[in-house]
PDB file of C-alpha atoms in Angstrom:
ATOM      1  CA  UNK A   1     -69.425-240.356  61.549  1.00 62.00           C
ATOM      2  CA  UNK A   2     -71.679-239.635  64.772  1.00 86.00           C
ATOM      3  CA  UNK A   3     -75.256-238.539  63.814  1.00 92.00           C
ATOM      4  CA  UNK A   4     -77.999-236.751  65.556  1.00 95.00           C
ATOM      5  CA  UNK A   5     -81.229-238.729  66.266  1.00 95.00           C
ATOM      6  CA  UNK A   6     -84.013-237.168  64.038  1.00 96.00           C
ATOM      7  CA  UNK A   7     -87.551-237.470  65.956  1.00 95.00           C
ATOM      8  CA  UNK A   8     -91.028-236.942  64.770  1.00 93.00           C
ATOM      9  CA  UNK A   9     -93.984-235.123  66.438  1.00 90.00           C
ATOM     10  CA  UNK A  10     -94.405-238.030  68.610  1.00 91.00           C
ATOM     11  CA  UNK A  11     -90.790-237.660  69.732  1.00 92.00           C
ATOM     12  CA  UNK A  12     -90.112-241.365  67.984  1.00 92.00           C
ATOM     13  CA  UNK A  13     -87.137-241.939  66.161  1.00 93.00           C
ATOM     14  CA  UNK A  14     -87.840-240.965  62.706  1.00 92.00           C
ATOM     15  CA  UNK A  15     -84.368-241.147  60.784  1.00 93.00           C
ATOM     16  CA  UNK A  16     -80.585-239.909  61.589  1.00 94.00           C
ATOM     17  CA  UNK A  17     -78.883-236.706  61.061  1.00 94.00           C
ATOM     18  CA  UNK A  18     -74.929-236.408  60.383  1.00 93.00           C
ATOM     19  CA  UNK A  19     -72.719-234.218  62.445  1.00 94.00           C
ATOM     20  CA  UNK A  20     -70.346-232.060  60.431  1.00 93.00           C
ATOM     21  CA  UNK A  21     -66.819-233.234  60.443  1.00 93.00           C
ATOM     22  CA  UNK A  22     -66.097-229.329  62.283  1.00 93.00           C
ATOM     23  CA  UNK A  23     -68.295-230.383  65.116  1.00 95.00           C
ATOM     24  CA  UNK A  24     -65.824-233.832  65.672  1.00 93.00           C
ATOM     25  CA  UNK A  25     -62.270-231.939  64.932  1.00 94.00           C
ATOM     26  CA  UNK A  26     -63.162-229.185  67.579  1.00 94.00           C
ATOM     27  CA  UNK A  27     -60.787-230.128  70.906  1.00 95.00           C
ATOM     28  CA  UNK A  28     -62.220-230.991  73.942  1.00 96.00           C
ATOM     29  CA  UNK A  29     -59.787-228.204  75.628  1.00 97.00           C
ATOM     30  CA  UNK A  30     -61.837-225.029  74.134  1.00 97.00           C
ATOM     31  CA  UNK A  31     -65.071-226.668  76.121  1.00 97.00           C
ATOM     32  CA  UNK A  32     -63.098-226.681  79.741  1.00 97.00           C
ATOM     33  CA  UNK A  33     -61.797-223.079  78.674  1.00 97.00           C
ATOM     34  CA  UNK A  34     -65.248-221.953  78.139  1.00 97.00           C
ATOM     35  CA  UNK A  35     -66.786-224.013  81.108  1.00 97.00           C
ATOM     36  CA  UNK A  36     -63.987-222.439  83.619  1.00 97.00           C
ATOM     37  CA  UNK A  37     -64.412-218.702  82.184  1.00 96.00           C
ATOM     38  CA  UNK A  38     -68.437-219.509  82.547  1.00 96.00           C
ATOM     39  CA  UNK A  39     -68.520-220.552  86.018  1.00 95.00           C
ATOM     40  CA  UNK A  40     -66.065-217.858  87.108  1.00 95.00           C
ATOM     41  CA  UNK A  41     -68.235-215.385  85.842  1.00 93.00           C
ATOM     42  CA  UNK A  42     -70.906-216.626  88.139  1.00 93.00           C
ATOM     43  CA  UNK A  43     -69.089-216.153  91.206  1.00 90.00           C
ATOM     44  CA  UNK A  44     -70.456-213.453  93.488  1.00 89.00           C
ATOM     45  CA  UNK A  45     -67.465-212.076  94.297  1.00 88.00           C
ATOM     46  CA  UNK A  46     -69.012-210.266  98.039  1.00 91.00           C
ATOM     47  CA  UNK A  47     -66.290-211.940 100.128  1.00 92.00           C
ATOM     48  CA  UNK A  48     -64.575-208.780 102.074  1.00 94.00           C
ATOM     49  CA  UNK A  49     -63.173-207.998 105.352  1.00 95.00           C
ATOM     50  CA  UNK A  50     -61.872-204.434 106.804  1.00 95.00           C
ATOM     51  CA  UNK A  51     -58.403-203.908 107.401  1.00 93.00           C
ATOM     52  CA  UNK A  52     -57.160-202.093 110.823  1.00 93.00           C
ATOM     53  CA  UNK A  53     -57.543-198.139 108.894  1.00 91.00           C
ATOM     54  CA  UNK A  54     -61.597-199.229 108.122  1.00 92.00           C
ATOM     55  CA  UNK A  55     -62.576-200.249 111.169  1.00 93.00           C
ATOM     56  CA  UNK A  56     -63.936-198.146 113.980  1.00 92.00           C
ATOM     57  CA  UNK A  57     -62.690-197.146 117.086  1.00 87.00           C
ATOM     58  CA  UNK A  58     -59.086-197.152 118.323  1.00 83.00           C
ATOM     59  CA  UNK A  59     -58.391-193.408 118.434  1.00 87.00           C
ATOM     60  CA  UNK A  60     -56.740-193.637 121.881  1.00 90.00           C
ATOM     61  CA  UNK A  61     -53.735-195.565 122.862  1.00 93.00           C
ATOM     62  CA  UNK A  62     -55.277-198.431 124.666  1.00 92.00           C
ATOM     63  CA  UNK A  63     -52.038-198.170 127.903  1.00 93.00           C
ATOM     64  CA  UNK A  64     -49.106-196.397 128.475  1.00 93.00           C
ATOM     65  CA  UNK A  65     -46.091-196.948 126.332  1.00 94.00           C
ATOM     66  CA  UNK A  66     -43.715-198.127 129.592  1.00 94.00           C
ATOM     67  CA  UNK A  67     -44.200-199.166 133.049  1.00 93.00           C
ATOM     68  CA  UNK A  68     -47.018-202.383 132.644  1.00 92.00           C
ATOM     69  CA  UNK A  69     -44.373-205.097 131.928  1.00 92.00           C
ATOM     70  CA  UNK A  70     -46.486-205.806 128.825  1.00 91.00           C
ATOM     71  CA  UNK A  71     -45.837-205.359 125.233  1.00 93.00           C
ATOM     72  CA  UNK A  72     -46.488-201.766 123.328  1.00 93.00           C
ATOM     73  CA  UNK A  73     -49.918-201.097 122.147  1.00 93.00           C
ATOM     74  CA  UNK A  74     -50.707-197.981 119.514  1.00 92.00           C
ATOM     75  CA  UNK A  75     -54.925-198.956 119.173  1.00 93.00           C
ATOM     76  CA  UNK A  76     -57.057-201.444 119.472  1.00 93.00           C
ATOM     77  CA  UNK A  77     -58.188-202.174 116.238  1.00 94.00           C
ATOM     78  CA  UNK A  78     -54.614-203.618 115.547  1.00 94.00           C
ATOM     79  CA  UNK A  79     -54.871-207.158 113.909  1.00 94.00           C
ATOM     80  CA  UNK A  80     -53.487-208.930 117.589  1.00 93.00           C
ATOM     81  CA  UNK A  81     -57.036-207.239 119.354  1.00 93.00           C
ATOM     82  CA  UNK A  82     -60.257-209.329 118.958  1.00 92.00           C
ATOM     83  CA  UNK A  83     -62.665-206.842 116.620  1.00 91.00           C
ATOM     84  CA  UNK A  84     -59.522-205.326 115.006  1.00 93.00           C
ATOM     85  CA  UNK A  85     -58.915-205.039 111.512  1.00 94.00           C
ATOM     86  CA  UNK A  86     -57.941-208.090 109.362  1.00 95.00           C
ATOM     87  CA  UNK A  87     -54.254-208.638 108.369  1.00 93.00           C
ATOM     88  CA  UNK A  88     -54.191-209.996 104.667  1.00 93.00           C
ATOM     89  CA  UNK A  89     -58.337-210.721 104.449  1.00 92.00           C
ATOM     90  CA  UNK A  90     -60.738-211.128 100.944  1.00 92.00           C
ATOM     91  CA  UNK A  91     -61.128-207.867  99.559  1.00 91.00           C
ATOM     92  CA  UNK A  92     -64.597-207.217  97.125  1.00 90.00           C
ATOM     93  CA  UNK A  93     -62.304-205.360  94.069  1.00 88.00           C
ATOM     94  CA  UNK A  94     -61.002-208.474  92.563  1.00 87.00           C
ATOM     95  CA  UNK A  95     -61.748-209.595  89.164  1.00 90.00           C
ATOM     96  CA  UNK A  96     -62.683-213.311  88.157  1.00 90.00           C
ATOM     97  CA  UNK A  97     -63.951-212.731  84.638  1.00 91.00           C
ATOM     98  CA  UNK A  98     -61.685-215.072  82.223  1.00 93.00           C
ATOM     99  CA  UNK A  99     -61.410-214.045  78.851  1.00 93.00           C
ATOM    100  CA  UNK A 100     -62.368-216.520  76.143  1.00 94.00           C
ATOM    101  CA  UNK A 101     -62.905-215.703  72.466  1.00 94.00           C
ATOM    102  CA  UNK A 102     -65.680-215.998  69.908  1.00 94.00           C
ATOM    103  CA  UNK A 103     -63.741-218.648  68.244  1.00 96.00           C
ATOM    104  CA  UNK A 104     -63.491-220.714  71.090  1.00 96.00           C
ATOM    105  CA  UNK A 105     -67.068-220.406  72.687  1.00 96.00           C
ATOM    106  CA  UNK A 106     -67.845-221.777  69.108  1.00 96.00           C
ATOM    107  CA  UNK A 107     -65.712-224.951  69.443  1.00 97.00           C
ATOM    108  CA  UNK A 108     -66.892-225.215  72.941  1.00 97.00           C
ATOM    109  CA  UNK A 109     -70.267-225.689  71.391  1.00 97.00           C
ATOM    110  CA  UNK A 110     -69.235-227.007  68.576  1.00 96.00           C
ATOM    111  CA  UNK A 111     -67.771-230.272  70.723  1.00 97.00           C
ATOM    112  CA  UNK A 112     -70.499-230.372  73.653  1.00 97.00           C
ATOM    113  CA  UNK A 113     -72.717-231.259  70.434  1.00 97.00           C
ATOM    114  CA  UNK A 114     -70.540-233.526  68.747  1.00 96.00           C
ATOM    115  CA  UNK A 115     -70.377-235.423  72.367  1.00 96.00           C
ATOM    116  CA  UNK A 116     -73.972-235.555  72.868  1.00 96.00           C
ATOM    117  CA  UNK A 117     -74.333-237.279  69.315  1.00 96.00           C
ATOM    118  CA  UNK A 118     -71.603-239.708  70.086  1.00 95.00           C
ATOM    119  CA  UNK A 119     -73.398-240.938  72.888  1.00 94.00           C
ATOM    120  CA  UNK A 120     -76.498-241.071  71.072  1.00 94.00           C
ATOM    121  CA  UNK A 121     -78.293-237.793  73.367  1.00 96.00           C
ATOM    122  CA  UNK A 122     -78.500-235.439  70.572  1.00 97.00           C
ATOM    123  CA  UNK A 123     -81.746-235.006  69.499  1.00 97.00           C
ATOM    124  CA  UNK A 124     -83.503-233.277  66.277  1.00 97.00           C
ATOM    125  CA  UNK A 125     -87.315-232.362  66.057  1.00 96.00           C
ATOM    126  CA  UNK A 126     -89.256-230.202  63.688  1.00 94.00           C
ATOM    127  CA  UNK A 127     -90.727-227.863  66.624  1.00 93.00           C
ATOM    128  CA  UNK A 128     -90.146-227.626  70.262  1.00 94.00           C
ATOM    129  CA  UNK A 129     -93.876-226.088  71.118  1.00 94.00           C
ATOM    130  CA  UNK A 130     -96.765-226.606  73.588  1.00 95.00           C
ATOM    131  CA  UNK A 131    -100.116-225.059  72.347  1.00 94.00           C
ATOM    132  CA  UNK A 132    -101.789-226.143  75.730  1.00 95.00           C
ATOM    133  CA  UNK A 133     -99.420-223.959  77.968  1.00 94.00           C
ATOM    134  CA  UNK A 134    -100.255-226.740  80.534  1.00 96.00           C
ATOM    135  CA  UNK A 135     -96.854-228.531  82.239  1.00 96.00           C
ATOM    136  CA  UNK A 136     -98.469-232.070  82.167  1.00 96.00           C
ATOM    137  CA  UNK A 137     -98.590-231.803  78.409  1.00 96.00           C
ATOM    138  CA  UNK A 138     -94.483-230.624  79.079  1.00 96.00           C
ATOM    139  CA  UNK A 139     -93.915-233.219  81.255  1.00 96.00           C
ATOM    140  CA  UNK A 140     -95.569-235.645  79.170  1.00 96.00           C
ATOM    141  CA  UNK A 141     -92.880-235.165  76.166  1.00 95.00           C
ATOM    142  CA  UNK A 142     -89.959-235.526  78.560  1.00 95.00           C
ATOM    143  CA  UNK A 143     -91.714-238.731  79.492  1.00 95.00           C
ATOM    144  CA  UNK A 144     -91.639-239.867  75.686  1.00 94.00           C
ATOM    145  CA  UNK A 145     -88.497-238.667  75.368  1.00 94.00           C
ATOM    146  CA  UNK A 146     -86.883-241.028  78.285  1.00 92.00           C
ATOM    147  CA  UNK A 147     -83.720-239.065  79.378  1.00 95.00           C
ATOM    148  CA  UNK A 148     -83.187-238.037  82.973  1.00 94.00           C
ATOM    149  CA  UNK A 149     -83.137-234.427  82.170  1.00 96.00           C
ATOM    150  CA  UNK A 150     -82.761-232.309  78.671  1.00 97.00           C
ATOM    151  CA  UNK A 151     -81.704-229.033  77.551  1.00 97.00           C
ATOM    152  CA  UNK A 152     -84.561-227.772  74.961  1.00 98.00           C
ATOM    153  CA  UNK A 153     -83.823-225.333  72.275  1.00 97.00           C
ATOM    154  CA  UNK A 154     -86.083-223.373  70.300  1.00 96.00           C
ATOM    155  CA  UNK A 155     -85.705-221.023  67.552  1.00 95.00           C
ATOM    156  CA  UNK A 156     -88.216-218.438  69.376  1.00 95.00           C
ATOM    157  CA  UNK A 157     -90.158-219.165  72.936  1.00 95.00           C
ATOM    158  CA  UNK A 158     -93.766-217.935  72.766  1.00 95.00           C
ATOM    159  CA  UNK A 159     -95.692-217.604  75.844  1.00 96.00           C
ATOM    160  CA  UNK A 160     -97.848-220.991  75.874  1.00 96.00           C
ATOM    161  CA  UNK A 161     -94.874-222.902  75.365  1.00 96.00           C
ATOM    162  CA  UNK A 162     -91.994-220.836  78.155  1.00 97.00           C
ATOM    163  CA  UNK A 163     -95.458-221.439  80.853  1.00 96.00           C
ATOM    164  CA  UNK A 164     -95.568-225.153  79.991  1.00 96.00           C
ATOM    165  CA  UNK A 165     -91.587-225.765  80.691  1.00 97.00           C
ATOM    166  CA  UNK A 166     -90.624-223.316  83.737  1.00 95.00           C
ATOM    167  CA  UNK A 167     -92.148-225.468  86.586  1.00 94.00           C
ATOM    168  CA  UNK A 168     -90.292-229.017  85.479  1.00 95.00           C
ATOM    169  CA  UNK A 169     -86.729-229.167  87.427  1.00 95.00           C
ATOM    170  CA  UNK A 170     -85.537-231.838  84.950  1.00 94.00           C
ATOM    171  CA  UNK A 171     -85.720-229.652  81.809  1.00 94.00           C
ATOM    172  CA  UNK A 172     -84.261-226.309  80.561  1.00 96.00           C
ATOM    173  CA  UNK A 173     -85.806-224.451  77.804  1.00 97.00           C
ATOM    174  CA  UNK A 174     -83.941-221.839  75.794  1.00 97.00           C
ATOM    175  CA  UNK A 175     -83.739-219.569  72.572  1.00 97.00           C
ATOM    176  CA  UNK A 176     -81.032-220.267  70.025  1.00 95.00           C
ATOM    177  CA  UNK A 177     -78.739-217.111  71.194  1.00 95.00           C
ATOM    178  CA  UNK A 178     -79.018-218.427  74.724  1.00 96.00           C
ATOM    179  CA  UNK A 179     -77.070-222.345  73.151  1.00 97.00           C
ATOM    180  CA  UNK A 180     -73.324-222.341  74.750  1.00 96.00           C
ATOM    181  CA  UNK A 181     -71.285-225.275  75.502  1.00 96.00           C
ATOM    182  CA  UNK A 182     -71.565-225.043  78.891  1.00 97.00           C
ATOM    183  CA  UNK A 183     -75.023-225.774  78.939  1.00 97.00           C
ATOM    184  CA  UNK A 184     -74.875-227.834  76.212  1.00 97.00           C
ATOM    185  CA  UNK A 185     -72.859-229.864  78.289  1.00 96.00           C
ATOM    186  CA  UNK A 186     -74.442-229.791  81.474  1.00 96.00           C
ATOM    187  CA  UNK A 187     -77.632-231.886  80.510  1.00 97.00           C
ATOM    188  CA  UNK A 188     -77.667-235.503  79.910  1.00 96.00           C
ATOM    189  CA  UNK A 189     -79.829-234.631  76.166  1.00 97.00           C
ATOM    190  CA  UNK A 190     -80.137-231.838  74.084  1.00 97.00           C
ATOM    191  CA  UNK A 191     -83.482-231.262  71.564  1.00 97.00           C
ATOM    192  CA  UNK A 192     -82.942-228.861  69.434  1.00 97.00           C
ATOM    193  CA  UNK A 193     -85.418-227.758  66.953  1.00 96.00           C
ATOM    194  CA  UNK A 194     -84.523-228.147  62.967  1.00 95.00           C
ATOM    195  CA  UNK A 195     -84.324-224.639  62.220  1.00 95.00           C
ATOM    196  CA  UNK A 196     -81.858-223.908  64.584  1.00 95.00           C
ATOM    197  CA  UNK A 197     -79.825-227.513  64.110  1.00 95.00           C
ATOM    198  CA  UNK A 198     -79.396-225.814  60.169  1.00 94.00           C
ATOM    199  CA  UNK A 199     -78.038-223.030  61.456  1.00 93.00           C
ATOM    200  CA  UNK A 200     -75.552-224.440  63.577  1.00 93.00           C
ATOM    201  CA  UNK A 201     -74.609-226.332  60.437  1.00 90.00           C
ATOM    202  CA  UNK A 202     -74.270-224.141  58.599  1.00 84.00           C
ATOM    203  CA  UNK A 203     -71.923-221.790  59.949  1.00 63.00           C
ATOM    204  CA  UNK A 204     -69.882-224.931  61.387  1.00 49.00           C
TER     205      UNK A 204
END
């Protein structure tokens, strides 16, 4: 049974935590569903050329049909002239979004969790808060903390706490409606706060 490292307000280890059987069952293939559908959603999508009727010009046949000893020519903005149209370029009206299912973006999360715990990166703390507002004091629990960078969840950000985190580039802080695998998945630790780890639990 993989567990969940329980810290106390000093970020120490204070005790474990197990990981519902749900979490370990859920298959590894609804996270790369939910990781490709995520990341294809994020693509921009502006790629897009003109073909030979949207570009300007080219009203006027460019030489006579006979008589130059070279090949036929109807305008200029054909797709053999330099600055004509484009023959079979990107076009802006295509769709990337993949479409993935509740269900699935649960077991997505459901196994990005249950991988963090195996490899001992899942963390569990009673509050994820700094009164200060002040990044040292931020950067001084990633320090205790030791991991190379961490995705921090909280139940509810207040002000103090969202000022202290936005500045450090090794750390990610979040609300508990903003937790998907993806993210889950892309930092090497996750800290979630108690409130929301019962939650999870609980609906798993």
């Amino acid at each position: 049974m993989s567990t969940a490292v329980v810290l106390n307000e000093n970020l120490e280890k204070a005790g474990d935590a197990e990981v519902p059987a749900s979490f370990l069952e859920a298959s590894a293939h609804n996270l790369y569903l939910y990781v490709k559908s995520y990341q294809a959603a994020l693509r921009a999508n502006t790629a897009h050329s003109k073909n030979r009727s949207a570009v300007s010009g080219g009203g006027k046949k460019p030489w006579s049909q006979k008589g130059r000893g070279g090949a036929r020519a109807g305008s200029i903005r054909s797709p053999l002239f330099v600055g004509g149209g484009a023959a079979f370029g990107p076009k802006a009206n295509r769709n990337y979004d993949q479409k993935i299912n509740k269900k699935q973006k649960r077991l997505a999360l459901m196994h990005a969790l249950a991988e963090k715990a195996a490899n001992g990166k899942l963390y569990i703390v009673d509050s994820v808060e700094v009164a200060s507002g002040k990044t040292k004091d931020a950067a001084a629990m990633m320090n205790k903390l030791g991991e190379r960078d961490a995705l921090w969840v909280k139940s509810l950000i207040d002000d103090k706490t969202y000022m202290a985190f936005r500045n450090l580039p090794n750390c990610y802080l979040i609300e508990e409606n903003e937790l998907n695998g993806y993210l889950a998945a892309a930092y090497r630790a996750v800290v979630i706060e108690k409130a929301v780890w019962e939650n999870l639990t609980k609906e798993g």
